[in-house]
mmCIF file of N, CA and C in Angstrom:
data_model
loop_
_atom_site.group_PDB
_atom_site.id
_atom_site.type_symbol
_atom_site.label_atom_id
_atom_site.label_comp_id
_atom_site.label_asym_id
_atom_site.label_seq_id
_atom_site.Cartn_x
_atom_site.Cartn_y
_atom_site.Cartn_z
ATOM 1 N N UNK B 1 137.596 27.893 109.583
ATOM 2 C CA UNK B 1 136.642 28.045 110.293
ATOM 3 C C UNK B 1 135.914 29.176 109.037
ATOM 4 N N UNK B 2 136.480 30.038 108.898
ATOM 5 C CA UNK B 2 135.696 30.908 108.130
ATOM 6 C C UNK B 2 135.575 30.182 106.619
ATOM 7 N N UNK B 3 136.371 29.781 106.074
ATOM 8 C CA UNK B 3 136.379 28.772 104.771
ATOM 9 C C UNK B 3 134.883 28.264 104.769
ATOM 10 N N UNK B 4 134.878 27.346 105.969
ATOM 11 C CA UNK B 4 133.744 26.292 106.493
ATOM 12 C C UNK B 4 132.570 27.147 106.030
ATOM 13 N N UNK B 5 131.983 28.295 106.945
ATOM 14 C CA UNK B 5 130.970 29.024 107.268
ATOM 15 C C UNK B 5 130.544 29.591 105.691
ATOM 16 N N UNK B 6 131.981 30.001 105.099
ATOM 17 C CA UNK B 6 131.364 30.639 103.464
ATOM 18 C C UNK B 6 131.016 29.503 102.606
ATOM 19 N N UNK B 7 131.725 28.216 102.537
ATOM 20 C CA UNK B 7 131.149 27.070 101.853
ATOM 21 C C UNK B 7 129.347 26.846 102.069
ATOM 22 N N UNK B 8 129.071 26.642 103.414
ATOM 23 C CA UNK B 8 128.244 26.374 104.074
ATOM 24 C C UNK B 8 126.665 27.470 103.092
ATOM 25 N N UNK B 9 127.161 28.406 103.414
ATOM 26 C CA UNK B 9 126.178 29.806 102.840
ATOM 27 C C UNK B 9 126.316 29.850 101.551
ATOM 28 N N UNK B 10 127.222 29.458 100.492
ATOM 29 C CA UNK B 10 127.244 29.139 99.251
ATOM 30 C C UNK B 10 126.379 28.025 98.536
ATOM 31 N N UNK B 11 126.352 27.089 99.535
ATOM 32 C CA UNK B 11 125.753 25.871 99.150
ATOM 33 C C UNK B 11 124.286 26.289 99.602
ATOM 34 N N UNK B 12 123.719 26.729 100.645
ATOM 35 C CA UNK B 12 122.483 27.078 100.834
ATOM 36 C C UNK B 12 122.006 27.573 99.683
ATOM 37 N N UNK B 13 122.948 28.958 98.994
ATOM 38 C CA UNK B 13 122.409 29.718 98.248
ATOM 39 C C UNK B 13 122.322 28.620 97.038
ATOM 40 N N UNK B 14 123.061 27.783 96.758
ATOM 41 C CA UNK B 14 123.049 27.131 95.535
ATOM 42 C C UNK B 14 121.860 26.669 95.674
ATOM 43 N N UNK B 15 121.383 25.858 96.593
ATOM 44 C CA UNK B 15 120.152 25.002 96.941
ATOM 45 C C UNK B 15 118.814 25.730 96.573
ATOM 46 N N UNK B 16 118.843 26.871 97.012
ATOM 47 C CA UNK B 16 117.924 27.512 97.027
ATOM 48 C C UNK B 16 117.586 28.160 95.443
ATOM 49 N N UNK B 17 118.238 28.242 94.582
ATOM 50 C CA UNK B 17 118.399 28.688 93.524
ATOM 51 C C UNK B 17 118.154 27.241 92.706
ATOM 52 N N UNK B 18 118.459 26.392 92.900
ATOM 53 C CA UNK B 18 117.882 24.736 92.329
ATOM 54 C C UNK B 18 116.491 24.652 92.417
ATOM 55 N N UNK B 19 116.371 24.956 93.935
ATOM 56 C CA UNK B 19 114.687 24.690 94.002
ATOM 57 C C UNK B 19 113.892 25.679 93.097
ATOM 58 N N UNK B 20 114.173 27.011 93.064
ATOM 59 C CA UNK B 20 113.361 27.749 92.006
ATOM 60 C C UNK B 20 113.409 27.430 90.532
ATOM 61 N N UNK B 21 114.820 26.897 90.335
ATOM 62 C CA UNK B 21 114.699 26.442 88.975
ATOM 63 C C UNK B 21 114.102 25.177 88.557
ATOM 64 N N UNK B 22 113.735 24.494 89.435
ATOM 65 C CA UNK B 22 112.789 22.874 89.060
ATOM 66 C C UNK B 22 111.679 23.414 89.556
ATOM 67 N N UNK B 23 110.922 24.568 89.803
ATOM 68 C CA UNK B 23 109.547 24.972 90.180
ATOM 69 C C UNK B 23 108.809 24.522 88.734
ATOM 70 N N UNK B 24 107.751 23.462 89.372
ATOM 71 C CA UNK B 24 106.912 22.942 87.911
ATOM 72 C C UNK B 24 106.363 23.546 87.685
ATOM 73 N N UNK B 25 106.356 23.471 86.304
ATOM 74 C CA UNK B 25 105.183 24.058 85.010
ATOM 75 C C UNK B 25 104.452 22.834 85.161
ATOM 76 N N UNK B 26 102.789 23.449 85.086
ATOM 77 C CA UNK B 26 102.156 22.225 84.621
ATOM 78 C C UNK B 26 101.708 21.875 83.209
ATOM 79 N N UNK B 27 101.710 20.266 82.921
ATOM 80 C CA UNK B 27 101.695 20.131 81.520
ATOM 81 C C UNK B 27 100.476 19.768 81.275
ATOM 82 N N UNK B 28 99.528 19.633 82.056
ATOM 83 C CA UNK B 28 97.817 19.433 81.907
ATOM 84 C C UNK B 28 97.149 20.197 82.176
ATOM 85 N N UNK B 29 95.667 20.464 81.283
ATOM 86 C CA UNK B 29 94.797 21.326 81.627
ATOM 87 C C UNK B 29 94.124 20.577 83.496
ATOM 88 N N UNK B 30 93.650 21.806 84.329
ATOM 89 C CA UNK B 30 93.342 21.584 85.340
ATOM 90 C C UNK B 30 92.361 23.051 85.356
ATOM 91 N N UNK B 31 91.099 22.039 86.112
ATOM 92 C CA UNK B 31 89.685 22.788 86.026
ATOM 93 C C UNK B 31 88.965 22.740 87.239
ATOM 94 N N UNK B 32 89.191 23.561 87.658
ATOM 95 C CA UNK B 32 88.248 23.919 89.208
ATOM 96 C C UNK B 32 86.960 24.608 89.213
ATOM 97 N N UNK B 33 85.758 23.970 89.599
ATOM 98 C CA UNK B 33 84.393 24.706 89.492
ATOM 99 C C UNK B 33 84.469 25.567 91.007
ATOM 100 N N UNK B 34 84.759 27.045 91.048
ATOM 101 C CA UNK B 34 84.225 27.840 91.818
ATOM 102 C C UNK B 34 82.675 27.963 92.163
ATOM 103 N N UNK B 35 82.251 27.764 91.202
ATOM 104 C CA UNK B 35 80.839 27.958 91.579
ATOM 105 C C UNK B 35 80.049 27.346 90.351
ATOM 106 N N UNK B 36 78.936 26.257 90.574
ATOM 107 C CA UNK B 36 78.393 25.107 89.748
ATOM 108 C C UNK B 36 77.260 26.355 89.268
ATOM 109 N N UNK B 37 77.020 26.689 87.753
ATOM 110 C CA UNK B 37 75.780 26.849 86.806
ATOM 111 C C UNK B 37 75.081 26.810 86.979
ATOM 112 N N UNK B 38 73.542 27.043 87.247
ATOM 113 C CA UNK B 38 72.487 26.097 87.065
ATOM 114 C C UNK B 38 71.573 26.684 85.946
ATOM 115 N N UNK B 39 72.265 27.536 85.034
ATOM 116 C CA UNK B 39 71.358 27.855 83.525
ATOM 117 C C UNK B 39 71.599 26.880 82.465
ATOM 118 N N UNK B 40 71.584 27.307 81.648
ATOM 119 C CA UNK B 40 71.553 26.797 80.012
ATOM 120 C C UNK B 40 73.372 26.132 80.455
ATOM 121 N N UNK B 41 73.810 25.253 79.656
ATOM 122 C CA UNK B 41 74.759 24.562 79.254
ATOM 123 C C UNK B 41 75.639 25.365 78.295
ATOM 124 N N UNK B 42 77.023 25.515 78.290
ATOM 125 C CA UNK B 42 77.603 26.109 77.396
ATOM 126 C C UNK B 42 77.793 24.844 75.799
ATOM 127 N N UNK B 43 77.332 25.150 74.652
ATOM 128 C CA UNK B 43 77.749 24.292 73.620
ATOM 129 C C UNK B 43 78.469 24.471 72.677
ATOM 130 N N UNK B 44 79.386 23.693 71.342
ATOM 131 C CA UNK B 44 79.816 24.447 70.275
ATOM 132 C C UNK B 44 78.482 25.222 69.337
ATOM 133 N N UNK B 45 79.054 25.857 68.857
ATOM 134 C CA UNK B 45 78.103 26.968 68.243
ATOM 135 C C UNK B 45 76.905 27.780 68.797
ATOM 136 N N UNK B 46 77.470 27.974 69.963
ATOM 137 C CA UNK B 46 76.543 29.032 70.868
ATOM 138 C C UNK B 46 77.481 30.578 70.914
ATOM 139 N N UNK B 47 76.730 31.525 71.114
ATOM 140 C CA UNK B 47 77.813 32.507 71.970
ATOM 141 C C UNK B 47 77.842 32.314 72.844
ATOM 142 N N UNK B 48 79.236 32.561 73.583
ATOM 143 C CA UNK B 48 79.551 32.538 75.375
ATOM 144 C C UNK B 48 80.197 34.155 75.775
ATOM 145 N N UNK B 49 78.862 34.378 76.634
ATOM 146 C CA UNK B 49 79.179 35.507 76.832
ATOM 147 C C UNK B 49 79.881 35.545 78.332
ATOM 148 N N UNK B 50 81.401 35.767 78.435
ATOM 149 C CA UNK B 50 81.719 35.922 79.613
ATOM 150 C C UNK B 50 82.254 37.473 80.447
ATOM 151 N N UNK B 51 82.757 36.986 81.656
ATOM 152 C CA UNK B 51 83.955 37.877 82.155
ATOM 153 C C UNK B 51 85.169 37.097 82.720
ATOM 154 N N UNK B 52 86.154 37.365 82.278
ATOM 155 C CA UNK B 52 87.647 36.280 82.430
ATOM 156 C C UNK B 52 88.845 37.297 82.677
ATOM 157 N N UNK B 53 89.595 36.528 83.703
ATOM 158 C CA UNK B 53 90.902 37.445 84.064
ATOM 159 C C UNK B 53 91.796 36.118 83.758
ATOM 160 N N UNK B 54 93.141 36.695 83.302
ATOM 161 C CA UNK B 54 94.098 35.686 83.156
ATOM 162 C C UNK B 54 95.427 36.381 83.463
ATOM 163 N N UNK B 55 96.172 35.575 84.516
ATOM 164 C CA UNK B 55 97.607 35.527 84.674
ATOM 165 C C UNK B 55 98.385 34.756 84.294
ATOM 166 N N UNK B 56 99.882 35.279 84.118
ATOM 167 C CA UNK B 56 100.771 34.264 84.043
ATOM 168 C C UNK B 56 101.111 33.380 85.014
ATOM 169 N N UNK B 57 100.785 31.986 85.044
ATOM 170 C CA UNK B 57 101.572 31.026 85.680
ATOM 171 C C UNK B 57 102.501 31.215 86.920
ATOM 172 N N UNK B 58 102.496 31.041 88.415
ATOM 173 C CA UNK B 58 103.470 31.263 88.743
ATOM 174 C C UNK B 58 103.491 29.934 89.942
ATOM 175 N N UNK B 59 104.308 29.157 89.598
ATOM 176 C CA UNK B 59 104.674 27.621 90.990
ATOM 177 C C UNK B 59 104.935 28.377 92.426
ATOM 178 N N UNK B 60 105.231 29.658 92.431
ATOM 179 C CA UNK B 60 105.548 30.166 94.228
ATOM 180 C C UNK B 60 104.601 31.020 94.373
ATOM 181 N N UNK B 61 103.258 30.768 93.789
ATOM 182 C CA UNK B 61 102.188 31.867 94.488
ATOM 183 C C UNK B 61 101.389 30.686 94.933
ATOM 184 N N UNK B 62 100.624 30.356 96.159
ATOM 185 C CA UNK B 62 99.723 29.562 96.503
ATOM 186 C C UNK B 62 98.500 29.287 95.495
ATOM 187 N N UNK B 63 98.281 30.265 94.591
ATOM 188 C CA UNK B 63 96.976 29.868 93.941
ATOM 189 C C UNK B 63 97.749 30.070 92.482
ATOM 190 N N UNK B 64 98.755 29.666 92.244
ATOM 191 C CA UNK B 64 99.482 29.996 90.993
ATOM 192 C C UNK B 64 99.375 30.908 90.165
ATOM 193 N N UNK B 65 98.809 31.950 90.626
ATOM 194 C CA UNK B 65 98.297 33.257 89.869
ATOM 195 C C UNK B 65 99.537 34.289 89.475
ATOM 196 N N UNK B 66 100.393 34.463 88.994
ATOM 197 C CA UNK B 66 101.331 35.350 88.683
ATOM 198 C C UNK B 66 100.798 36.389 88.488
ATOM 199 N N UNK B 67 101.524 37.566 87.279
ATOM 200 C CA UNK B 67 101.371 38.800 86.779
ATOM 201 C C UNK B 67 99.853 38.883 86.152
ATOM 202 N N UNK B 68 99.371 39.368 86.549
ATOM 203 C CA UNK B 68 97.620 39.598 85.554
ATOM 204 C C UNK B 68 98.065 40.398 84.453
ATOM 205 N N UNK B 69 97.705 39.603 83.453
ATOM 206 C CA UNK B 69 98.050 40.640 81.883
ATOM 207 C C UNK B 69 96.674 40.586 81.123
ATOM 208 N N UNK B 70 95.539 40.621 81.594
ATOM 209 C CA UNK B 70 94.156 40.475 80.853
ATOM 210 C C UNK B 70 93.109 40.205 81.603
ATOM 211 N N UNK B 71 92.689 41.443 81.294
ATOM 212 C CA UNK B 71 90.765 40.847 82.197
ATOM 213 C C UNK B 71 89.567 41.913 81.591
ATOM 214 N N UNK B 72 88.611 41.120 81.614
ATOM 215 C CA UNK B 72 87.422 41.715 80.891
ATOM 216 C C UNK B 72 86.657 42.947 81.645
ATOM 217 N N UNK B 73 86.841 42.324 82.787
ATOM 218 C CA UNK B 73 86.313 43.375 83.926
ATOM 219 C C UNK B 73 87.105 44.435 84.076
ATOM 220 N N UNK B 74 88.451 44.049 84.404
ATOM 221 C CA UNK B 74 89.155 45.880 83.924
ATOM 222 C C UNK B 74 88.399 46.717 83.039
ATOM 223 N N UNK B 75 88.286 45.940 81.716
ATOM 224 C CA UNK B 75 87.924 47.086 80.192
ATOM 225 C C UNK B 75 86.926 47.277 80.885
ATOM 226 N N UNK B 76 85.980 46.726 81.638
ATOM 227 C CA UNK B 76 84.295 46.863 82.014
ATOM 228 C C UNK B 76 83.497 46.167 80.951
ATOM 229 N N UNK B 77 83.568 45.389 80.148
ATOM 230 C CA UNK B 77 83.206 44.753 79.065
ATOM 231 C C UNK B 77 83.425 43.291 79.133
ATOM 232 N N UNK B 78 82.373 42.245 79.048
ATOM 233 C CA UNK B 78 82.044 41.493 78.753
ATOM 234 C C UNK B 78 82.469 40.626 77.504
ATOM 235 N N UNK B 79 83.185 39.619 77.583
ATOM 236 C CA UNK B 79 83.699 39.000 76.218
ATOM 237 C C UNK B 79 82.840 37.944 75.535
ATOM 238 N N UNK B 80 82.234 38.538 74.320
ATOM 239 C CA UNK B 80 81.086 37.961 73.927
ATOM 240 C C UNK B 80 82.035 37.231 72.101
ATOM 241 N N UNK B 81 81.794 35.532 72.234
ATOM 242 C CA UNK B 81 82.231 34.573 71.088
ATOM 243 C C UNK B 81 81.779 33.432 70.813
ATOM 244 N N UNK B 82 81.804 33.064 69.554
ATOM 245 C CA UNK B 82 81.432 31.824 69.155
ATOM 246 C C UNK B 82 82.158 30.820 69.840
ATOM 247 N N UNK B 83 81.925 29.980 70.542
ATOM 248 C CA UNK B 83 82.398 28.883 70.941
ATOM 249 C C UNK B 83 82.176 27.601 70.302
ATOM 250 N N UNK B 84 83.766 26.780 70.787
ATOM 251 C CA UNK B 84 83.724 25.403 70.170
ATOM 252 C C UNK B 84 84.569 25.441 68.713
ATOM 253 N N UNK B 85 84.939 26.711 68.400
ATOM 254 C CA UNK B 85 85.631 26.747 66.897
ATOM 255 C C UNK B 85 87.094 27.275 67.283
ATOM 256 N N UNK B 86 87.946 27.109 67.995
ATOM 257 C CA UNK B 86 89.198 27.474 68.567
ATOM 258 C C UNK B 86 89.519 28.884 68.120
ATOM 259 N N UNK B 87 88.374 29.625 68.784
ATOM 260 C CA UNK B 87 88.464 31.152 68.468
ATOM 261 C C UNK B 87 89.310 32.075 69.562
ATOM 262 N N UNK B 88 89.289 31.179 70.760
ATOM 263 C CA UNK B 88 89.892 31.326 72.063
ATOM 264 C C UNK B 88 91.006 30.464 72.026
ATOM 265 N N UNK B 89 91.926 30.525 72.886
ATOM 266 C CA UNK B 89 92.886 29.604 73.198
ATOM 267 C C UNK B 89 92.677 28.462 73.285
ATOM 268 N N UNK B 90 93.209 27.076 73.024
ATOM 269 C CA UNK B 90 92.598 25.763 73.421
ATOM 270 C C UNK B 90 92.217 25.467 74.607
ATOM 271 N N UNK B 91 93.363 25.918 75.781
ATOM 272 C CA UNK B 91 92.832 25.427 76.893
ATOM 273 C C UNK B 91 91.479 26.297 77.732
ATOM 274 N N UNK B 92 91.528 27.301 77.223
ATOM 275 C CA UNK B 92 90.463 28.217 77.740
ATOM 276 C C UNK B 92 89.031 27.412 77.065
ATOM 277 N N UNK B 93 88.869 27.171 75.727
ATOM 278 C CA UNK B 93 87.738 26.322 75.388
ATOM 279 C C UNK B 93 87.636 25.360 75.861
ATOM 280 N N UNK B 94 88.784 24.174 76.109
ATOM 281 C CA UNK B 94 88.365 23.200 76.988
ATOM 282 C C UNK B 94 88.155 22.700 78.403
ATOM 283 N N UNK B 95 88.510 23.962 78.961
ATOM 284 C CA UNK B 95 87.957 24.093 80.587
ATOM 285 C C UNK B 95 87.145 24.676 80.353
ATOM 286 N N UNK B 96 86.136 25.568 79.618
ATOM 287 C CA UNK B 96 84.923 25.872 79.874
ATOM 288 C C UNK B 96 83.617 24.818 79.506
ATOM 289 N N UNK B 97 84.539 23.746 79.020
ATOM 290 C CA UNK B 97 83.504 22.744 78.312
ATOM 291 C C UNK B 97 82.588 21.989 79.382
ATOM 292 N N UNK B 98 80.809 21.924 79.180
ATOM 293 C CA UNK B 98 79.950 21.810 80.165
ATOM 294 C C UNK B 98 79.616 22.572 81.350
ATOM 295 N N UNK B 99 80.394 24.101 80.894
ATOM 296 C CA UNK B 99 80.023 24.925 81.626
ATOM 297 C C UNK B 99 78.407 25.328 81.802
ATOM 298 N N UNK B 100 78.042 26.161 82.662
ATOM 299 C CA UNK B 100 76.309 26.497 82.913
ATOM 300 C C UNK B 100 76.254 27.989 82.952
ATOM 301 N N UNK B 101 75.544 28.601 82.794
ATOM 302 C CA UNK B 101 75.230 30.151 82.720
ATOM 303 C C UNK B 101 74.930 30.199 84.695
ATOM 304 N N UNK B 102 76.244 30.921 84.735
ATOM 305 C CA UNK B 102 76.136 31.340 86.235
ATOM 306 C C UNK B 102 77.594 30.910 87.245
ATOM 307 N N UNK B 103 78.053 29.662 86.240
ATOM 308 C CA UNK B 103 79.269 28.964 86.628
ATOM 309 C C UNK B 103 80.117 30.066 86.735
ATOM 310 N N UNK B 104 81.830 29.580 87.737
ATOM 311 C CA UNK B 104 82.842 30.504 87.922
ATOM 312 C C UNK B 104 83.582 29.192 87.925
ATOM 313 N N UNK B 105 84.781 29.531 87.095
ATOM 314 C CA UNK B 105 85.690 28.009 87.009
ATOM 315 C C UNK B 105 86.837 28.458 87.131
ATOM 316 N N UNK B 106 88.151 28.309 87.754
ATOM 317 C CA UNK B 106 89.609 27.911 87.437
ATOM 318 C C UNK B 106 90.435 27.431 86.390
ATOM 319 N N UNK B 107 90.973 27.925 85.641
ATOM 320 C CA UNK B 107 91.521 27.149 84.587
ATOM 321 C C UNK B 107 92.983 27.476 84.561
ATOM 322 N N UNK B 108 93.834 26.229 85.090
ATOM 323 C CA UNK B 108 95.342 26.449 85.050
ATOM 324 C C UNK B 108 95.043 25.816 83.368
ATOM 325 N N UNK B 109 96.154 26.213 82.384
ATOM 326 C CA UNK B 109 96.646 26.094 81.367
ATOM 327 C C UNK B 109 97.883 25.718 80.812
ATOM 328 N N UNK B 110 98.255 24.555 80.614
ATOM 329 C CA UNK B 110 99.739 23.873 80.264
ATOM 330 C C UNK B 110 100.419 24.912 79.059
ATOM 331 N N UNK B 111 101.627 24.803 78.987
ATOM 332 C CA UNK B 111 102.047 25.885 77.613
ATOM 333 C C UNK B 111 101.147 25.339 76.149
ATOM 334 N N UNK B 112 101.014 24.271 76.303
ATOM 335 C CA UNK B 112 101.022 23.456 75.087
ATOM 336 C C UNK B 112 99.817 23.853 74.508
ATOM 337 N N UNK B 113 98.836 24.318 75.223
ATOM 338 C CA UNK B 113 97.050 24.506 75.330
ATOM 339 C C UNK B 113 97.157 26.405 75.041
ATOM 340 N N UNK B 114 98.164 26.509 75.472
ATOM 341 C CA UNK B 114 98.172 28.061 75.581
ATOM 342 C C UNK B 114 97.867 28.982 74.343
ATOM 343 N N UNK B 115 98.868 30.136 74.157
ATOM 344 C CA UNK B 115 99.056 30.807 73.191
ATOM 345 C C UNK B 115 99.691 30.128 72.100
ATOM 346 N N UNK B 116 98.989 30.102 70.830
ATOM 347 C CA UNK B 116 100.199 29.265 69.647
ATOM 348 C C UNK B 116 100.181 30.126 68.391
ATOM 349 N N UNK B 117 101.286 30.191 67.772
ATOM 350 C CA UNK B 117 101.211 31.014 66.609
ATOM 351 C C UNK B 117 101.188 30.395 65.592
ATOM 352 N N UNK B 118 100.354 30.773 64.061
ATOM 353 C CA UNK B 118 100.267 32.448 64.215
ATOM 354 C C UNK B 118 98.384 32.445 64.723
ATOM 355 N N UNK B 119 97.927 31.862 64.751
ATOM 356 C CA UNK B 119 95.761 31.705 64.915
ATOM 357 C C UNK B 119 96.046 32.544 66.381
ATOM 358 N N UNK B 120 96.979 32.349 67.392
ATOM 359 C CA UNK B 120 96.647 33.129 69.129
ATOM 360 C C UNK B 120 98.253 33.762 69.525
ATOM 361 N N UNK B 121 98.892 34.415 69.076
ATOM 362 C CA UNK B 121 99.856 35.048 69.380
ATOM 363 C C UNK B 121 100.066 35.226 70.652
ATOM 364 N N UNK B 122 100.687 35.280 71.092
ATOM 365 C CA UNK B 122 101.412 35.460 72.672
ATOM 366 C C UNK B 122 101.289 36.862 72.556
ATOM 367 N N UNK B 123 100.371 37.608 73.523
ATOM 368 C CA UNK B 123 100.180 38.976 73.939
ATOM 369 C C UNK B 123 101.688 39.279 74.645
ATOM 370 N N UNK B 124 101.755 40.516 74.287
ATOM 371 C CA UNK B 124 103.568 41.283 74.639
ATOM 372 C C UNK B 124 103.819 40.841 76.316
ATOM 373 N N UNK B 125 102.328 40.941 76.777
ATOM 374 C CA UNK B 125 103.455 40.908 78.302
ATOM 375 C C UNK B 125 103.305 39.145 78.714
ATOM 376 N N UNK B 126 103.457 38.547 77.665
ATOM 377 C CA UNK B 126 103.490 36.813 78.210
ATOM 378 C C UNK B 126 104.477 36.296 77.761
ATOM 379 N N UNK B 127 105.839 35.635 78.215
ATOM 380 C CA UNK B 127 106.953 35.018 77.963
ATOM 381 C C UNK B 127 106.227 33.981 77.331
ATOM 382 N N UNK B 128 106.965 33.860 76.052
ATOM 383 C CA UNK B 128 106.608 32.350 75.429
ATOM 384 C C UNK B 128 106.864 30.941 76.207
ATOM 385 N N UNK B 129 105.777 30.057 76.273
ATOM 386 C CA UNK B 129 106.023 28.985 77.096
ATOM 387 C C UNK B 129 105.485 29.192 78.158
ATOM 388 N N UNK B 130 104.883 30.405 78.561
ATOM 389 C CA UNK B 130 104.012 30.356 79.819
ATOM 390 C C UNK B 130 103.108 29.275 80.453
ATOM 391 N N UNK B 131 102.958 28.771 81.371
ATOM 392 C CA UNK B 131 101.623 28.399 81.638
ATOM 393 C C UNK B 131 100.743 29.857 82.040
ATOM 394 N N UNK B 132 99.295 29.176 81.971
ATOM 395 C CA UNK B 132 98.105 30.656 82.545
ATOM 396 C C UNK B 132 97.174 29.996 83.174
ATOM 397 N N UNK B 133 96.913 30.993 84.187
ATOM 398 C CA UNK B 133 95.463 30.638 84.604
ATOM 399 C C UNK B 133 94.482 31.678 84.519
ATOM 400 N N UNK B 134 93.420 31.366 84.313
ATOM 401 C CA UNK B 134 92.385 31.851 83.905
ATOM 402 C C UNK B 134 91.180 31.888 85.195
ATOM 403 N N UNK B 135 90.361 32.881 85.378
ATOM 404 C CA UNK B 135 89.187 32.584 85.866
ATOM 405 C C UNK B 135 88.049 33.516 85.017
ATOM 406 N N UNK B 136 87.065 32.289 85.088
ATOM 407 C CA UNK B 136 86.282 32.647 83.890
ATOM 408 C C UNK B 136 84.661 32.211 84.820
ATOM 409 N N UNK B 137 83.900 33.637 84.573
ATOM 410 C CA UNK B 137 82.454 33.686 84.671
ATOM 411 C C UNK B 137 81.245 33.379 83.819
ATOM 412 N N UNK B 138 80.705 32.504 83.513
ATOM 413 C CA UNK B 138 79.236 32.529 82.186
ATOM 414 C C UNK B 138 78.811 32.741 82.576
ATOM 415 N N UNK B 139 78.268 34.226 81.997
ATOM 416 C CA UNK B 139 77.440 34.834 81.879
ATOM 417 C C UNK B 139 75.808 34.952 81.372
ATOM 418 N N UNK B 140 76.271 34.146 80.027
ATOM 419 C CA UNK B 140 75.077 34.157 78.943
ATOM 420 C C UNK B 140 75.658 33.032 77.859
ATOM 421 N N UNK B 141 75.050 32.256 77.060
ATOM 422 C CA UNK B 141 74.804 31.912 76.105
ATOM 423 C C UNK B 141 73.383 32.266 75.537
ATOM 424 N N UNK B 142 73.733 32.027 73.936
ATOM 425 C CA UNK B 142 73.140 32.304 73.145
ATOM 426 C C UNK B 142 73.225 31.795 71.876
ATOM 427 N N UNK B 143 71.965 30.599 71.337
ATOM 428 C CA UNK B 143 72.132 29.351 70.929
ATOM 429 C C UNK B 143 72.225 30.270 69.403
ATOM 430 N N UNK B 144 73.509 29.781 68.645
ATOM 431 C CA UNK B 144 73.664 30.154 67.279
ATOM 432 C C UNK B 144 73.912 28.709 66.647
ATOM 433 N N UNK B 145 73.802 28.973 64.796
ATOM 434 C CA UNK B 145 74.733 27.652 64.097
ATOM 435 C C UNK B 145 75.880 28.280 63.822
ATOM 436 N N UNK B 146 76.523 27.281 63.021
ATOM 437 C CA UNK B 146 78.052 27.571 63.157
ATOM 438 C C UNK B 146 78.273 28.906 62.092
ATOM 439 N N UNK B 147 79.305 29.456 62.413
ATOM 440 C CA UNK B 147 79.645 30.582 62.033
ATOM 441 C C UNK B 147 79.907 30.304 60.582
ATOM 442 N N UNK B 148 79.805 31.484 59.985
ATOM 443 C CA UNK B 148 79.842 31.930 58.364
ATOM 444 C C UNK B 148 81.129 30.777 57.444
ATOM 445 N N UNK B 149 82.001 31.470 58.298
ATOM 446 C CA UNK B 149 83.289 30.970 57.724
ATOM 447 C C UNK B 149 83.948 29.502 58.563
ATOM 448 N N UNK B 150 83.082 28.340 58.735
ATOM 449 C CA UNK B 150 83.207 26.671 59.401
ATOM 450 C C UNK B 150 82.638 26.305 58.570
#
């Protein structure tokens, strides 16, 4: 009887371990508008001014947010960069497509659209091959020409 109980406990532990190991990692970009902006639309060549927070994707979390590893709000300074020339990771740029000033989005980024060496090396806190979750708020867009190095 003791041996049967031991086997059942072992099987249950293996099943739990197997379920954790099989947790799905997103393989496609998922974009969810939390608030649709009413201002100017972001377009290639414009300066995007935004706040963002990034988490390592965690399939066991209900919102997919694992460890937070980056935040412009935490730094107290919005990011400003020329949009559309892959100066940010591909998934972030694709996920921001069509955003309008005042908009807020949650963007789930699969590993293939995340950090890629050498242009966008992995931050120290992000394991290679990780999916990511970003919350982005577009604060402003400033029309500009193409950056000089393009």
